[in-house]
Amino acid sequence: MTTEELIHLLPYQDPFLFVDEIDAISKDGVTGSFTFNQEAFFYEGHFKNNPITPGVILTECMAQIGLVCLGIYLLADELTSSKQPQIALTANQMDFYLPVLPGEKVTVVSEKEVFRFNKLKCKVKMLNSKGDLVARGLISGMLKV
């Protein structure tokens, strides 16, 4: 499976797709990136005259790259055109360190902690274009084909 095929299998679309590229993927983890569109709907009110990316959107970006992309990769042998993955976020614990501004590119690095009984748990971190730590935490989800 190519990274383009993997991204195509994601159950999201614009304006709620937060994956541009998958740079590396293996059974142990994934690295990918996304650039936040300066015109994204959530910047209009978060915050007045000082837009920053909401933490919930940063968490979603980390989940899409770090959990969902990795989960699809791990289930690739079970996927067909009629059997698409179903994914549910079950838990997350996140710490935020730096803001992400409109137009900024981020990189998500995810390491698999456990994948058992269709439950995937990953340690994730988000870095800005300078390599500074933006956020890190744990994300878990259930995956089903």
Tab-separated table of C-alpha atoms in Angstrom:
chain	number	residue	atom	x	y	z
A	1	MET	CA	0.000	0.000	0.000
A	2	THR	CA	1.374	3.385	-0.983
A	3	THR	CA	1.095	6.378	1.323
A	4	GLU	CA	-1.275	8.012	-1.196
A	5	GLU	CA	-3.555	4.947	-1.039
A	6	LEU	CA	-3.403	5.027	2.749
A	7	ILE	CA	-4.416	8.707	2.870
A	8	HIS	CA	-7.253	7.945	0.429
A	9	LEU	CA	-8.588	5.293	2.860
A	10	LEU	CA	-8.892	7.820	5.689
A	11	PRO	CA	-12.531	8.367	6.686
A	12	TYR	CA	-12.148	12.171	6.462
A	13	GLN	CA	-12.361	14.847	3.806
A	14	ASP	CA	-11.698	18.555	3.523
A	15	PRO	CA	-12.200	20.625	5.668
A	16	PHE	CA	-11.654	17.958	8.335
A	17	LEU	CA	-8.714	16.071	6.812
A	18	PHE	CA	-5.510	16.933	8.688
A	19	VAL	CA	-2.993	14.759	6.810
A	20	ASP	CA	-0.947	16.067	3.861
A	21	GLU	CA	1.909	13.579	3.747
A	22	ILE	CA	3.107	10.355	5.313
A	23	ASP	CA	6.905	10.527	5.413
A	24	ALA	CA	7.596	7.140	7.031
A	25	ILE	CA	5.462	4.228	8.241
A	26	SER	CA	6.167	0.780	9.681
A	27	LYS	CA	4.515	-1.657	12.065
A	28	ASP	CA	6.098	0.332	14.899
A	29	GLY	CA	5.074	3.889	14.044
A	30	VAL	CA	4.398	6.662	11.584
A	31	THR	CA	5.665	10.146	10.765
A	32	GLY	CA	3.538	12.563	8.766
A	33	SER	CA	2.859	16.246	8.270
A	34	PHE	CA	0.104	18.785	7.759
A	35	THR	CA	0.033	22.504	6.961
A	36	PHE	CA	-2.848	24.433	8.521
A	37	ASN	CA	-4.712	26.513	5.936
A	38	GLN	CA	-4.744	30.190	6.887
A	39	GLU	CA	-8.394	30.359	5.799
A	40	ALA	CA	-9.580	27.417	7.969
A	41	PHE	CA	-13.003	27.978	9.540
A	42	PHE	CA	-11.804	27.614	13.152
A	43	TYR	CA	-9.479	30.632	12.965
A	44	GLU	CA	-12.436	33.043	12.612
A	45	GLY	CA	-13.257	32.912	16.308
A	46	HIS	CA	-10.194	31.397	17.988
A	47	PHE	CA	-9.124	34.018	19.124
A	48	LYS	CA	-10.376	37.484	18.196
A	49	ASN	CA	-7.625	39.296	16.267
A	50	ASN	CA	-5.083	36.665	17.359
A	51	PRO	CA	-5.836	33.357	15.599
A	52	ILE	CA	-4.215	30.149	16.860
A	53	THR	CA	-5.071	26.537	16.121
A	54	PRO	CA	-7.397	25.085	18.793
A	55	GLY	CA	-5.974	22.270	20.903
A	56	VAL	CA	-8.807	19.970	19.870
A	57	ILE	CA	-7.769	20.425	16.206
A	58	LEU	CA	-4.125	19.713	17.084
A	59	THR	CA	-5.280	16.566	18.894
A	60	GLU	CA	-7.340	15.561	15.850
A	61	CYS	CA	-4.326	16.041	13.583
A	62	MET	CA	-2.206	13.868	15.872
A	63	ALA	CA	-4.953	11.231	15.981
A	64	GLN	CA	-5.417	11.164	12.202
A	65	ILE	CA	-1.704	10.791	11.485
A	66	GLY	CA	-0.519	8.982	14.583
A	67	LEU	CA	-3.393	6.585	15.213
A	68	VAL	CA	-5.667	6.278	12.181
A	69	CYS	CA	-2.952	6.138	9.501
A	70	LEU	CA	-0.979	3.627	11.555
A	71	GLY	CA	-4.122	1.580	12.229
A	72	ILE	CA	-4.993	1.408	8.527
A	73	TYR	CA	-1.422	0.344	7.783
A	74	LEU	CA	-1.582	-2.398	10.429
A	75	LEU	CA	-4.920	-3.668	9.033
A	76	ALA	CA	-3.909	-3.376	5.361
A	77	ASP	CA	-4.114	-7.136	4.728
A	78	GLU	CA	-7.777	-7.149	5.822
A	79	LEU	CA	-8.890	-4.133	3.759
A	80	THR	CA	-10.709	-4.403	0.446
A	81	SER	CA	-12.730	-1.960	-1.622
A	82	SER	CA	-15.867	-3.165	0.182
A	83	LYS	CA	-14.288	-3.441	3.649
A	84	GLN	CA	-13.221	0.004	4.813
A	85	PRO	CA	-11.812	0.641	8.293
A	86	GLN	CA	-13.994	1.888	11.102
A	87	ILE	CA	-12.120	3.816	13.742
A	88	ALA	CA	-13.158	5.284	17.069
A	89	LEU	CA	-10.984	7.387	19.345
A	90	THR	CA	-11.313	5.942	22.842
A	91	ALA	CA	-8.930	8.029	24.939
A	92	ASN	CA	-6.332	10.749	24.776
A	93	GLN	CA	-4.059	12.537	27.181
A	94	MET	CA	-2.336	15.543	25.694
A	95	ASP	CA	0.049	18.240	26.899
A	96	PHE	CA	0.491	21.423	24.835
A	97	TYR	CA	3.641	23.546	24.845
A	98	LEU	CA	3.538	25.961	21.892
A	99	PRO	CA	0.819	27.539	19.730
A	100	VAL	CA	0.347	26.634	16.064
A	101	LEU	CA	-0.407	29.650	13.891
A	102	PRO	CA	-2.404	29.829	10.645
A	103	GLY	CA	-0.313	28.598	7.716
A	104	GLU	CA	2.108	26.679	9.933
A	105	LYS	CA	3.351	23.193	9.000
A	106	VAL	CA	3.565	20.558	11.731
A	107	THR	CA	5.049	17.080	11.840
A	108	VAL	CA	3.509	14.267	13.865
A	109	VAL	CA	5.651	11.385	15.106
A	110	SER	CA	3.849	8.364	16.525
A	111	GLU	CA	5.232	5.261	18.211
A	112	LYS	CA	3.026	2.207	18.686
A	113	GLU	CA	2.792	1.196	22.334
A	114	VAL	CA	0.353	-1.689	21.891
A	115	PHE	CA	-1.918	-3.157	19.234
A	116	ARG	CA	-4.042	-5.964	20.650
A	117	PHE	CA	-7.640	-7.065	20.138
A	118	ASN	CA	-8.072	-4.230	17.602
A	119	LYS	CA	-7.154	-1.602	20.170
A	120	LEU	CA	-4.226	0.625	19.219
A	121	LYS	CA	-2.407	2.837	21.700
A	122	CYS	CA	0.280	5.261	20.524
A	123	LYS	CA	2.695	7.746	22.011
A	124	VAL	CA	2.502	10.854	19.799
A	125	LYS	CA	4.290	14.159	19.538
A	126	MET	CA	3.863	17.180	17.295
A	127	LEU	CA	6.773	19.350	16.178
A	128	ASN	CA	6.713	22.710	14.419
A	129	SER	CA	8.836	23.502	11.350
A	130	LYS	CA	11.754	24.513	13.616
A	131	GLY	CA	11.646	21.083	15.303
A	132	ASP	CA	10.276	22.513	18.559
A	133	LEU	CA	7.859	20.379	20.588
A	134	VAL	CA	4.291	21.674	20.190
A	135	ALA	CA	2.408	18.872	21.969
A	136	ARG	CA	2.783	15.278	23.119
A	137	GLY	CA	0.691	12.591	24.690
A	138	LEU	CA	-1.057	9.245	24.363
A	139	ILE	CA	-3.891	8.390	21.993
A	140	SER	CA	-5.916	5.169	21.944
A	141	GLY	CA	-8.557	3.920	19.563
A	142	MET	CA	-10.501	0.891	18.394
A	143	LEU	CA	-10.104	-0.301	14.815
A	144	LYS	CA	-12.466	-2.582	12.932
A	145	VAL	CA	-12.671	-3.772	9.343
